[in-house]
Coordinates of C-alpha atoms in Angstrom, one line a residue:
X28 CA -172.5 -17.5 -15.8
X29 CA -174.9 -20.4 -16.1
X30 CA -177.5 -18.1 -15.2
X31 CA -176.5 -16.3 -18.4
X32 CA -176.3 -19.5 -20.2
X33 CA -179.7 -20.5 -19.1
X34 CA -181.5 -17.2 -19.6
X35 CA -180.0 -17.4 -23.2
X36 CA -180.9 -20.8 -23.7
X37 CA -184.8 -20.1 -22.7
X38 CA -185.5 -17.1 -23.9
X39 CA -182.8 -15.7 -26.8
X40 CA -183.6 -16.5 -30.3
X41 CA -181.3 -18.7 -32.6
X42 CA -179.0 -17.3 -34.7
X43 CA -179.8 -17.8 -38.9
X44 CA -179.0 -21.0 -39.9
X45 CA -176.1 -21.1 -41.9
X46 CA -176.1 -22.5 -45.5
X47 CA -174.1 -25.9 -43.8
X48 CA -175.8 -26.4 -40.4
X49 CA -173.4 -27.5 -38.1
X50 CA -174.6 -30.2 -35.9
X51 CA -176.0 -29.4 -32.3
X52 CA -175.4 -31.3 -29.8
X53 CA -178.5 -33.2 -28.2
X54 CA -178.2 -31.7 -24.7
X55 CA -177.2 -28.2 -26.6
X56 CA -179.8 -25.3 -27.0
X57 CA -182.5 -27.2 -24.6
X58 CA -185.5 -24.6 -22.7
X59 CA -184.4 -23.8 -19.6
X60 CA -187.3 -25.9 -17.4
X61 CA -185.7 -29.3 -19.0
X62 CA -181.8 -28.0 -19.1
X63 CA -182.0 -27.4 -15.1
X64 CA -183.2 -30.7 -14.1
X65 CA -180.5 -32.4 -17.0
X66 CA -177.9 -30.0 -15.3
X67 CA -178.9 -31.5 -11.0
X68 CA -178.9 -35.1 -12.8
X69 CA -175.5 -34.7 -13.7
X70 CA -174.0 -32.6 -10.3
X71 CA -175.8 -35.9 -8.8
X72 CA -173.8 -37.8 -10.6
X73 CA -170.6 -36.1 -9.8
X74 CA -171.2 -36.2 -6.4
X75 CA -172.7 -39.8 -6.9
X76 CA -169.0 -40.6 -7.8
X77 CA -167.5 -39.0 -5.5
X78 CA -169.2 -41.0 -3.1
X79 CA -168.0 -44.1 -4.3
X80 CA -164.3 -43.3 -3.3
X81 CA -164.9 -41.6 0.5
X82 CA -167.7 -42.0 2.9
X83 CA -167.2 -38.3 4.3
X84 CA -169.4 -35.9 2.0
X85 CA -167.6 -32.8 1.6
X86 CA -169.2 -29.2 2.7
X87 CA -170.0 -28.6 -1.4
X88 CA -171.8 -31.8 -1.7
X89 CA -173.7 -31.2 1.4
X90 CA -174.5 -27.6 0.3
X91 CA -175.7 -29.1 -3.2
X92 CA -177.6 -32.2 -1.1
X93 CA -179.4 -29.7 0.8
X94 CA -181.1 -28.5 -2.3
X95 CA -181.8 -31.7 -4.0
X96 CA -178.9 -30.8 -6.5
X97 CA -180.4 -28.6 -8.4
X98 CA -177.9 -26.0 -10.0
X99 CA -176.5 -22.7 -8.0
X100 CA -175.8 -20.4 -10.8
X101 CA -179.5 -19.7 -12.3
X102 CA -179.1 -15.7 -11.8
X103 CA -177.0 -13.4 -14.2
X104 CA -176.8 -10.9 -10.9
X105 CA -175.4 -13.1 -8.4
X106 CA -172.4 -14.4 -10.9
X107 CA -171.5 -10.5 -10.8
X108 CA -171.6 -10.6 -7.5
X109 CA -169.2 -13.6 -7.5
X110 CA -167.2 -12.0 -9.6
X111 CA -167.0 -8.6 -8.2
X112 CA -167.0 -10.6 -4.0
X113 CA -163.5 -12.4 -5.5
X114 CA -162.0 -9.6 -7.2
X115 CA -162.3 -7.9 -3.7
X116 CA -160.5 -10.4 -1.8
X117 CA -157.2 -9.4 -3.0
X118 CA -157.8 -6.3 -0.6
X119 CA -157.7 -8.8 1.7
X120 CA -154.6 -10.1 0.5
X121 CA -156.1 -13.2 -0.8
X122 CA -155.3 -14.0 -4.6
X123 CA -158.4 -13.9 -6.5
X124 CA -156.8 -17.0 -8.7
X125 CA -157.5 -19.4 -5.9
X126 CA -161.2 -18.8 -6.7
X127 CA -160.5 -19.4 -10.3
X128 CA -161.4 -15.7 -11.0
X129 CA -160.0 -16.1 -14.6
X130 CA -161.7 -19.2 -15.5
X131 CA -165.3 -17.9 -14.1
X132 CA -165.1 -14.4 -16.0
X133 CA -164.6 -16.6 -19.3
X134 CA -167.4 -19.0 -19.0
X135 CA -169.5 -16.0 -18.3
X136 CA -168.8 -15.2 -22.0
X137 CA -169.8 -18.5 -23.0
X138 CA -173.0 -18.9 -25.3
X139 CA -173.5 -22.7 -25.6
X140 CA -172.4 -25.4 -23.0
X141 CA -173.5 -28.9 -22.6
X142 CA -175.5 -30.4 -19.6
X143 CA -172.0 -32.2 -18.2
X144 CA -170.5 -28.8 -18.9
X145 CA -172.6 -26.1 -16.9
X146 CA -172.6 -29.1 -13.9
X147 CA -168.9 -29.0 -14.1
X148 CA -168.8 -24.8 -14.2
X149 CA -171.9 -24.8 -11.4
X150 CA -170.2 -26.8 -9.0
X151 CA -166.6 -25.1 -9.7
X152 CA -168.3 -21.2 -8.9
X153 CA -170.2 -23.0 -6.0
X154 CA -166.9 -24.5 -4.5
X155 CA -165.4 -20.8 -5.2
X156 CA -168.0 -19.2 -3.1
X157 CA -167.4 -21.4 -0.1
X158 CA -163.6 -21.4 -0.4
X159 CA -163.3 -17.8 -0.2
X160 CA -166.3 -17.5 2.6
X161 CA -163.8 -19.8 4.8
X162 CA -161.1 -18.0 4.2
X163 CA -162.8 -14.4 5.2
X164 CA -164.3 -16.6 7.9
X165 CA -161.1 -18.4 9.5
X166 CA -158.0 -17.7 7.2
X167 CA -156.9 -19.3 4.5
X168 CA -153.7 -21.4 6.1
X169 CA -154.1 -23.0 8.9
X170 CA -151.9 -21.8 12.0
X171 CA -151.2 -25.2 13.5
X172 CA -149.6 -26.4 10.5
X173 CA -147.2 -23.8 10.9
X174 CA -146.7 -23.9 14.6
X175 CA -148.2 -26.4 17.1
X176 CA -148.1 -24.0 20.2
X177 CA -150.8 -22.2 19.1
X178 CA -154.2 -22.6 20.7
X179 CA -155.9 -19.3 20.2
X180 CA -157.6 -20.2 16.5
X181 CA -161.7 -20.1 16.6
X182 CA -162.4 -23.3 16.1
X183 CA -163.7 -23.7 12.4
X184 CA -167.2 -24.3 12.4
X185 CA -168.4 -25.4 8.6
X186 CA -171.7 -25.6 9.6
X187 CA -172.1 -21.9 10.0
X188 CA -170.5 -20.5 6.7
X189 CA -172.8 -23.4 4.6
X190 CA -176.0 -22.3 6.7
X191 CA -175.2 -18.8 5.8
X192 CA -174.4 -19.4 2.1
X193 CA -177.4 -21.5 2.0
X194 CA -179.7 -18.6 3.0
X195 CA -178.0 -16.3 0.9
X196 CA -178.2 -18.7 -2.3
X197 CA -181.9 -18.8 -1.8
X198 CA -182.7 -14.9 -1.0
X199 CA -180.2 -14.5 -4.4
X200 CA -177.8 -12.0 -2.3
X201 CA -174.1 -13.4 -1.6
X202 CA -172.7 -10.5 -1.8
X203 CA -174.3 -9.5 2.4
X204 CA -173.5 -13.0 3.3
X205 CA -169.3 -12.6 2.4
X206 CA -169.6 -9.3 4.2
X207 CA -170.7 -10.7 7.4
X208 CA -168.0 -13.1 7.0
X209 CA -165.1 -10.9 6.0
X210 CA -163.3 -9.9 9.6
X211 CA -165.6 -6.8 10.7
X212 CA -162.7 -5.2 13.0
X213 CA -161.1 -1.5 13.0
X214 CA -157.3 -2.6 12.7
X215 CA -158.1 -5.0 10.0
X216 CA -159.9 -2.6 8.3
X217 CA -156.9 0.4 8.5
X218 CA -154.7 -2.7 7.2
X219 CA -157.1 -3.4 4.6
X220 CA -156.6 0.0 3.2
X221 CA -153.2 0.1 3.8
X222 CA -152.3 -2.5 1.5
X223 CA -154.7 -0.7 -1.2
X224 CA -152.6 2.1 -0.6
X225 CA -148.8 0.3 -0.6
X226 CA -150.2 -1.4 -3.4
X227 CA -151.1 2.2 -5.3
X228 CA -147.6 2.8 -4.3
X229 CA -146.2 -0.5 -6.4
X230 CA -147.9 0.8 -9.1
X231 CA -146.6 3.8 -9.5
X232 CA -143.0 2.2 -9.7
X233 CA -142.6 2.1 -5.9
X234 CA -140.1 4.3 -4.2
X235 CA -136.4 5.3 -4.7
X236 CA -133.9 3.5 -3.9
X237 CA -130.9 5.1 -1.6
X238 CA -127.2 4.6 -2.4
X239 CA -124.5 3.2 0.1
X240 CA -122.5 6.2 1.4
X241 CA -121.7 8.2 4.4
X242 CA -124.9 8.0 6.8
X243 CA -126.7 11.4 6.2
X244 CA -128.0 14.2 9.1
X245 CA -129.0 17.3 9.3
X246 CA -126.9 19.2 7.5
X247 CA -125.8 17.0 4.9
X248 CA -126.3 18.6 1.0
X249 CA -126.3 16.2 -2.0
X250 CA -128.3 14.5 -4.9
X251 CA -128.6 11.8 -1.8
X252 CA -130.6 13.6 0.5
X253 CA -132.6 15.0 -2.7
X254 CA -133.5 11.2 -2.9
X255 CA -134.2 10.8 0.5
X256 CA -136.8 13.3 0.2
X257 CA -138.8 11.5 -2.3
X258 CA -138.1 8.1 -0.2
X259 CA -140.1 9.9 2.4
X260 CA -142.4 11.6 0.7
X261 CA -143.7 8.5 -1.6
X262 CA -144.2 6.4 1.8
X263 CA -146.1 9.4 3.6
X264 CA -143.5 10.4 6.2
X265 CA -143.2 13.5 4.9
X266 CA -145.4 16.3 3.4
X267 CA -143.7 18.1 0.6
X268 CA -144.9 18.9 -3.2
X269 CA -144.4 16.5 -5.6
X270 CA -142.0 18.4 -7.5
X271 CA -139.3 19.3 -4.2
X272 CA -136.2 19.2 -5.9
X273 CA -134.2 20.1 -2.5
X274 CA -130.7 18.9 -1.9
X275 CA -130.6 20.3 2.1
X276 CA -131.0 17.9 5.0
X277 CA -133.2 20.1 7.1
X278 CA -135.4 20.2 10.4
X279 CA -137.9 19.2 8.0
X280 CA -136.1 15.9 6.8
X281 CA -134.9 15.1 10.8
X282 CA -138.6 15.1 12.0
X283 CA -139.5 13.1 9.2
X284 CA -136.4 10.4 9.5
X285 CA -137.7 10.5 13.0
X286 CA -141.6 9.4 11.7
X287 CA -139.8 6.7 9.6
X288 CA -137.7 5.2 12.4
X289 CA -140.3 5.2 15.1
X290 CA -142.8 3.2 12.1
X291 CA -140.0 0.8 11.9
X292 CA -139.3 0.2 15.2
X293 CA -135.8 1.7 15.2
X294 CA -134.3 4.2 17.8
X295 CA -135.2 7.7 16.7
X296 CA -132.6 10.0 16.3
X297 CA -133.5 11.5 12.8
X298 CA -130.1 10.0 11.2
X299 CA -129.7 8.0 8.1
X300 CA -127.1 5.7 9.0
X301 CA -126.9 1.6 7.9
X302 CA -130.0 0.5 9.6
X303 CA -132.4 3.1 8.5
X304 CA -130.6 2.5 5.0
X305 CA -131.2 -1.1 4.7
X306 CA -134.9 -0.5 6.0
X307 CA -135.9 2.4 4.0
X308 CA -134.3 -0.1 0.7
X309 CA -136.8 -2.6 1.6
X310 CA -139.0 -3.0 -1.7
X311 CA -142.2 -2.3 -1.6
X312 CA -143.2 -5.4 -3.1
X313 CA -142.4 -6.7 0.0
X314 CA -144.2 -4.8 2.4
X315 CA -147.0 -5.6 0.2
X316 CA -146.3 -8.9 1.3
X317 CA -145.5 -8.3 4.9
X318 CA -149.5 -6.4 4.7
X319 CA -151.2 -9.7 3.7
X320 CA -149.0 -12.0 6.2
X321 CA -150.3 -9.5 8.5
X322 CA -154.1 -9.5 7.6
X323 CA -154.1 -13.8 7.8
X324 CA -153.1 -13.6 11.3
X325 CA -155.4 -11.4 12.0
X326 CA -158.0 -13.4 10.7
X327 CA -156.9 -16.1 13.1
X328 CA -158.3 -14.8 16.6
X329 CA -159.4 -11.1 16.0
X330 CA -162.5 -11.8 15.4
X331 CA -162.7 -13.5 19.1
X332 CA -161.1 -11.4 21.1
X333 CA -162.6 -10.6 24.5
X334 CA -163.6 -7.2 25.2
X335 CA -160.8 -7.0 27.9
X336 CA -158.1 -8.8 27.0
X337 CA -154.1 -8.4 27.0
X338 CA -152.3 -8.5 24.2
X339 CA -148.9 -9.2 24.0
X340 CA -146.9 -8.9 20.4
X341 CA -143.4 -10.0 20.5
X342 CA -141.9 -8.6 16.9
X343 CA -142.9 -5.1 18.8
X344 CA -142.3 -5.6 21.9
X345 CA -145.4 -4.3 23.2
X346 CA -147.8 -5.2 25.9
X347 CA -151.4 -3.8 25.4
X348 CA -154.3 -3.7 27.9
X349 CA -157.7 -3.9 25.7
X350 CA -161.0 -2.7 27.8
X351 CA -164.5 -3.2 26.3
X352 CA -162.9 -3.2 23.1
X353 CA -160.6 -0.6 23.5
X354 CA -157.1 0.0 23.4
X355 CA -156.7 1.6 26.9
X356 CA -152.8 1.0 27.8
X357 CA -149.5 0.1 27.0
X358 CA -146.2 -0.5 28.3
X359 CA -142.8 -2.2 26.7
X360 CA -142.0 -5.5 27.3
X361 CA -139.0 -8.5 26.9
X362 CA -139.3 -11.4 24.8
X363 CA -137.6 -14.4 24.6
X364 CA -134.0 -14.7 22.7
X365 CA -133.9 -17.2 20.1
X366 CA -133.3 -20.3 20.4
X367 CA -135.5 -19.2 23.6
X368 CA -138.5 -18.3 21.8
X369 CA -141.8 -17.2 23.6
X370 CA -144.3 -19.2 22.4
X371 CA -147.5 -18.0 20.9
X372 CA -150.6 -19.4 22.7
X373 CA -153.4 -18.0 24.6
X374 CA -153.9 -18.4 28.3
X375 CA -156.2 -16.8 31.1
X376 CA -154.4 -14.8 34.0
X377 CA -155.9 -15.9 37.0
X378 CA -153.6 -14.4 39.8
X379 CA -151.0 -12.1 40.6
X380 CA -147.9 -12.8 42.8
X381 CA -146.3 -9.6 45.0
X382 CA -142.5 -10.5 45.9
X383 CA -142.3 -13.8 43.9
X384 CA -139.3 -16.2 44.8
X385 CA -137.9 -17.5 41.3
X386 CA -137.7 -21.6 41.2
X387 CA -135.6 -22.2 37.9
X388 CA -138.1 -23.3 35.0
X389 CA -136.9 -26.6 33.5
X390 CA -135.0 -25.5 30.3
X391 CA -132.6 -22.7 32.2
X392 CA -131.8 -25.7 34.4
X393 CA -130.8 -27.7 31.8
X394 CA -129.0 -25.2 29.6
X395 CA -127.3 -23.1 32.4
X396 CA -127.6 -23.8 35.5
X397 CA -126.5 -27.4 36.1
X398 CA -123.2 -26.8 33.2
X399 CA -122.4 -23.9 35.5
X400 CA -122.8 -25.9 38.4
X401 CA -120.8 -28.7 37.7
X402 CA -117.7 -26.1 37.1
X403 CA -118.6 -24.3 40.6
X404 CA -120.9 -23.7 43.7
X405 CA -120.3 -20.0 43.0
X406 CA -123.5 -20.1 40.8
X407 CA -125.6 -20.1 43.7
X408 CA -124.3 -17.3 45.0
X409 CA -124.2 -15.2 42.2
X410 CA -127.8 -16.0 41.5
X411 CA -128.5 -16.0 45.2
X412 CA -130.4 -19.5 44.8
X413 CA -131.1 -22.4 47.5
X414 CA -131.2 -25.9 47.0
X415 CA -134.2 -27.7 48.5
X416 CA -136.1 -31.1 48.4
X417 CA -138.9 -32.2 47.7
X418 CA -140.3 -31.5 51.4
X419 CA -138.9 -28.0 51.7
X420 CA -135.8 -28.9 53.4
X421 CA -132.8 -26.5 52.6
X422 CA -129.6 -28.6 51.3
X423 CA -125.9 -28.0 51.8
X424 CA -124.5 -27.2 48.0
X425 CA -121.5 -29.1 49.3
X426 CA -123.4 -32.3 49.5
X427 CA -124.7 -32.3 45.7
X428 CA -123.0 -34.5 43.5
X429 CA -124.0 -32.4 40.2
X430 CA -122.5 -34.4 37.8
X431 CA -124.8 -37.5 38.0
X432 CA -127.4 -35.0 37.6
X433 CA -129.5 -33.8 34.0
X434 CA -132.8 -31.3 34.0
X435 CA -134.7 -34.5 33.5
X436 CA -133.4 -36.5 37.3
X437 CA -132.6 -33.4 39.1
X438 CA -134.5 -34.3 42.5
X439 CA -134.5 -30.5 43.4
X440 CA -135.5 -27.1 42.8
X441 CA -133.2 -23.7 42.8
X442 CA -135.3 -21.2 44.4
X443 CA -133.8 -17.7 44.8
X444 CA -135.4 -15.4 47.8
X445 CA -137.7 -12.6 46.3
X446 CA -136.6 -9.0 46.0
X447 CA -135.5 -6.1 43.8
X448 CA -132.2 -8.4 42.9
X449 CA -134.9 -11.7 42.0
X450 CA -135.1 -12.4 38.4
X451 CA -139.0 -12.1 38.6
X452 CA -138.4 -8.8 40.0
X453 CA -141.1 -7.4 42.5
X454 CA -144.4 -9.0 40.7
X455 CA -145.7 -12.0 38.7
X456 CA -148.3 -12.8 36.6
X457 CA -149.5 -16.1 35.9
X458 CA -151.4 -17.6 33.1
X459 CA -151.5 -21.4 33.5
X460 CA -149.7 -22.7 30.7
X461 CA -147.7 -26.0 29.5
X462 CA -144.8 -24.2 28.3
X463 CA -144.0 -22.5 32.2
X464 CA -144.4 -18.9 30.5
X465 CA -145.5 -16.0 32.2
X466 CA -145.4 -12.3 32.4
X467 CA -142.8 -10.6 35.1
X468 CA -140.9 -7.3 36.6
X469 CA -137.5 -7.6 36.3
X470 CA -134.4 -5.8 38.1
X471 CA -132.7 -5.2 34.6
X472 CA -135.1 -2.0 33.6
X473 CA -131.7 0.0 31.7
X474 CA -133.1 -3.1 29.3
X475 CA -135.9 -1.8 28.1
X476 CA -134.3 1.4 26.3
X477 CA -133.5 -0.9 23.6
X478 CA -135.4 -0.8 20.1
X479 CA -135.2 -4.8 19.5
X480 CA -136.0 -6.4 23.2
X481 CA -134.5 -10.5 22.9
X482 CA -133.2 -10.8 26.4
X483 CA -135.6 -13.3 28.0
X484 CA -135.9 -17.4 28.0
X485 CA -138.9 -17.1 26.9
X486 CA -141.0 -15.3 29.1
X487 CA -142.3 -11.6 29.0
X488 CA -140.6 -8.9 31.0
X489 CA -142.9 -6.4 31.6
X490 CA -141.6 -2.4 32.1
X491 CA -144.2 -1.0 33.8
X492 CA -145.9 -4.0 36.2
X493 CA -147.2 -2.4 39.1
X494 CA -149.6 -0.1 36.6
X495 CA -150.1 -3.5 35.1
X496 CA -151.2 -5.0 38.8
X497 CA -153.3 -2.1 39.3
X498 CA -155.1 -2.8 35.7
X499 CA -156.1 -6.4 35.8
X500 CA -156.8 -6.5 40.1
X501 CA -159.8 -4.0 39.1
X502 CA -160.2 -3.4 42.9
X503 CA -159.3 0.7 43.0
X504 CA -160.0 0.3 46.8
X505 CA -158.2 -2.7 48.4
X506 CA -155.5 -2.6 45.3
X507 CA -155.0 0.8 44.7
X508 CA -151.2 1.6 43.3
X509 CA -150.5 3.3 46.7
X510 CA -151.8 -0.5 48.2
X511 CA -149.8 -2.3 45.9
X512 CA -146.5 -0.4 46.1
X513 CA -147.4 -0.8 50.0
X514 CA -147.9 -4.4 50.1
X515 CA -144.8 -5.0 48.0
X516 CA -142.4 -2.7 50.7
X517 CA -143.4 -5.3 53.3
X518 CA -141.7 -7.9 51.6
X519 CA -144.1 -10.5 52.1
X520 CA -145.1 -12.6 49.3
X521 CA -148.7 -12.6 48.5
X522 CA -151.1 -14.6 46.0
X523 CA -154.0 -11.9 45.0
X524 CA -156.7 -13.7 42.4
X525 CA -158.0 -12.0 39.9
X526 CA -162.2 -10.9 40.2
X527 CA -162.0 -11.9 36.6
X528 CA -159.6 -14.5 34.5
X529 CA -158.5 -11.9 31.7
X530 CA -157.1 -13.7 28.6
X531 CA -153.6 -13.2 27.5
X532 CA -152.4 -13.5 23.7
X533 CA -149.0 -14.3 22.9
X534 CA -149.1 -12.9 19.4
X535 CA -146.5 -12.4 16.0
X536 CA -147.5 -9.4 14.5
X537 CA -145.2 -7.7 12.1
X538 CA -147.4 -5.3 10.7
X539 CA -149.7 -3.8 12.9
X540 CA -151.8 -0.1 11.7
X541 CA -152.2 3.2 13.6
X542 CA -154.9 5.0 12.3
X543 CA -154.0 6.1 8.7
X544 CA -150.2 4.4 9.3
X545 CA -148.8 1.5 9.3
X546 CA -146.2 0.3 11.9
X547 CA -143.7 -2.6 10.4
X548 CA -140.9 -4.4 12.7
X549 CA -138.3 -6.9 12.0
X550 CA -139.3 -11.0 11.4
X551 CA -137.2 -11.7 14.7
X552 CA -138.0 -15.1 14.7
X553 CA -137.7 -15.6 10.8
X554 CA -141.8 -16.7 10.7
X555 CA -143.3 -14.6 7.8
X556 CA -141.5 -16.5 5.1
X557 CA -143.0 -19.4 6.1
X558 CA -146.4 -18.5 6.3
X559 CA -145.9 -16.5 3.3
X560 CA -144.7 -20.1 1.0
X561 CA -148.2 -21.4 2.4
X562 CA -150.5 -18.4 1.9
X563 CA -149.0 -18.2 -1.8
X564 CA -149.5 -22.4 -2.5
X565 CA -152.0 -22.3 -5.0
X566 CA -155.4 -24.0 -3.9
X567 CA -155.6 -28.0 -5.5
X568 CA -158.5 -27.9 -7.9
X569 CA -162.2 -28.9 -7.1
X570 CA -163.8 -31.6 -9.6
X571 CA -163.1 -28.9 -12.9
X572 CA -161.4 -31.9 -15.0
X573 CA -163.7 -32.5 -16.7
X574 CA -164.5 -28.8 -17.6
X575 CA -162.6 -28.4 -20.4
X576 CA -160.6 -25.4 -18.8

């Protein structure tokens, strides 16, 4: 825009002068060479003043102080490129008005501005550019505002995104500079164009909505199922013309029911009944919205994940092993039950336990064990726990006077003997952590045949550990399967490190693509609203009051 302004200044000719010349203001209409160095006096002074009031310069004014103030905006071609760069970011799910979008296109159409003016619209664009550059960079909310647990955010490094911009101001080329910055990953990518696509989908008035009434199978007949079609067809999970008018609930419509519920995370039987209802009802407006939560997480710690790594996401109950970058293998897992949340952090595996004895964590204590204790003993035996002291000794239930006792003075630990009937199962995994969370086998396997998996205290169950073992031990000679499974029928417990700490992400992940598709799963711990009410807070604006916008 100022380029424009500029350009016109220097080089257009002036209109005819009308019969009653208006006046022109003095800093109006000025050659380019002496409107440029009027136009760095005055973002000096704006800075100047700025000054005055903090002692902390701010990334703009060091981005401006690095070349001696002298105006951004000089070049018609790299105001398109802002332009075009923040129109874009709404396929990232970002909303192009927090980089005042609207108020850039319009004073690109302006033909005359003053000195204090094109400073005020200079440093506005400039403060535009680096705003969304962060936000492709890091994310646009912050993740510890929203939940202190986490640990696994790239630290924000300002001094790379200005060095960067700084470059690409000078060569005249932002346009590279946002690219390199955007997330370059393949699932944020698939989720990029998924929300083009659900978004396509919005505007083409969205999908049908399906009445309340008997659930529907294969068999049914009915305007219903005629609807249910279209449902299906409009989200992709089934391949029919646009004009299938068909009222039968065919093998065709069960296969794709079946595509819908295993996207959703639901058991799938190929029925319509009230959950499949109530999700297939679900605007899509909001999975629009669910998309761009979605992309903001990723943005958090995708972009530094480890070429092996282990990711855990609890709205999916999923457990995947990553290896050089890929996605090499995955296995269900258990998750904590609300209030019992598993907390989302990151932490390094260092060492695997075969036949771990369980010693009750601090907050099962507290919450179950001592109440049930001061009703009976028999909790011990049920749970098959001993009582011992701090120097190992075994004590006699019998002597334990439980009601003077709280989970923050109890002088002992419950340890229950390892074994198929342990809680920890047959092996543990252990990634230091403050919160006493790690992954585990456990004797309750019928567990894991259910869609929504919120039976833990907050650490991860996982269905399949041995396979696990045999992944992150990387040793196909001494810890073969045949070795582990061997080592864990002698019933001796044994500490094996790992040759290599592998990092572990706790994760919240409620949209997650699959190739061309998109996978969705409940909110189980009610966190996307949340983030949503601070992704959608509109930015606070940078020094434009005096712009006249």
């Amino acid at each position: 825009m100022i380029g424009i302004l500029l350009f016109c200044l220097a080089f257009s000719p002036l209109p005819p002068v009308p019969v009653k010349p208006a006046p022109v203001p003095q800093e109006q209409l000025q050659p380019q060479k002496e409107f440029q160095p009027a136009v760095a006096e005055k973002i000096r002074g704006r800075f100047l003043h700025q000054l005055r009031q903090t002692t902390q310069p701010d990334p703009v004014e060091r981005l401006y102080a690095a070349r001696g103030f002298q105006p951004v905006w000089t070049n018609k071609a790299m105001i398109d490129e802002l332009i075009t760069a923040i129109g874009e970011a709404a396929n990232d799910g970002l909303d192009p008005a927090d980089y005042r979008i609207r108020e850039i296109r319009a004073l690109s159409g302006k033909s005359e501005v003053t000195s204090d003016q094109a400073a005020c619209y200079d440093v506005l664009m400039t403060n535009s550019l680096l705003s969304l550059a962060v936000h492709l960079r890091y994310g646009r909310v912050d993740p510890e505002t929203l939940d202190t647990h986490w640990n696994s955010r790239q630290t924000r490094n300002g001094s790379i995104v200005e060095n960067k911009l700084h470059h690409a101001i000078a060569s005249g080329h932002i346009a590279d500079a946002l690219k390199e910055l955007r997330l370059q990953h393949p699932k944020y990518e698939q989720l990029r164009k998924g929300l083009v696509r659900y978004r396509t989908i919005a505007r083409a008035g969205g999908w049908p909505v399906l009445a309340e009434g008997p659930k529907l199978q294969e068999g049914a007949r009915g305007k219903r199922v005629m609807l249910l079609r279209q449902r299906l067809r409009v989200s992709g999970d089934i391949a029919v013309l646009n004009t299938d008018t068909s009222t039968v609930y065919n093998r065709e419509v069960v296969e794709a029911v079946k595509h819908f519920q295993k996207r959703n995370g639901m058991v799938a039987d190929g029925v319509v009944g009230a959950t499949t209802l109530r999700v297939m009802n679900i605007p899509v407006e909001r999975r629009i919205d669910e998309i761009r939560l979605n992309l903001e997480r990723y943005r958090w710690f995708l972009r530094d994940l480890e070429p092996t790594a282990i990711m855990v996401n609890i709205p999916r109950f999923t457990l995947q092993y990553i290896e050089n970058g890929q996605d090499k293998w995955e296995t269900r897992v258990i998750t904590g039950k609300p209030p019992r949340e598993t907390p989302l952090f990151k932490a390094d595996m260092q060492y695997v336990i075969l036949n771990p004895r369980w010693v009750i964590p601090p907050t099962i204590l507290a919450k179950d064990a001592l109440p049930a204790l001061r009703k009976s003993n028999s909790y011990l035996n049920r749970k098959r726990l001993t009582i011992i002291d701090r120097n190992g000794a075994v004590i006699d239930p019998v002597s334990v006077n439980w009601s003077q006792y709280s989970g923050g003075n109890f002088p002992y630990r419950l340890q229950q003997s390892s074994g198929d009937h342990g809680a920890l199962g047959r092996i543990k995994f252990l990634l230091p952590n403050r919160y006493i969370v790690y992954l585990h086998d456990t004797p309750n396997k019928e567990l894991f045949a259910a869609s929504k998996r919120l039976f833990s205290s907050g650490c991860v169950r996982v269905e399949n550990p041995v396979d696990l073992a045999t992944l992150v031990l990387q040793d196909s000679v001494r810890w073969s399967k045949v070795k582990i499974l061997s080592a864990i029928k002698s019933g001796k417990t044994k500490t094996v490190l790992l040759p290599k700490r592998i990092p572990v992400y706790l994760l919240y992940l409620t949209v997650t693509p699959e190739g061309d598709e998109l996978f969705f799963r409940d909110d189980v711990y009610n966190r996307d609203e949340r983030l949503l009410k601070a992704l959608n807070k509109p930015l606070p604006q940078y020094k434009t009051e005096s712009c006249g916008l």
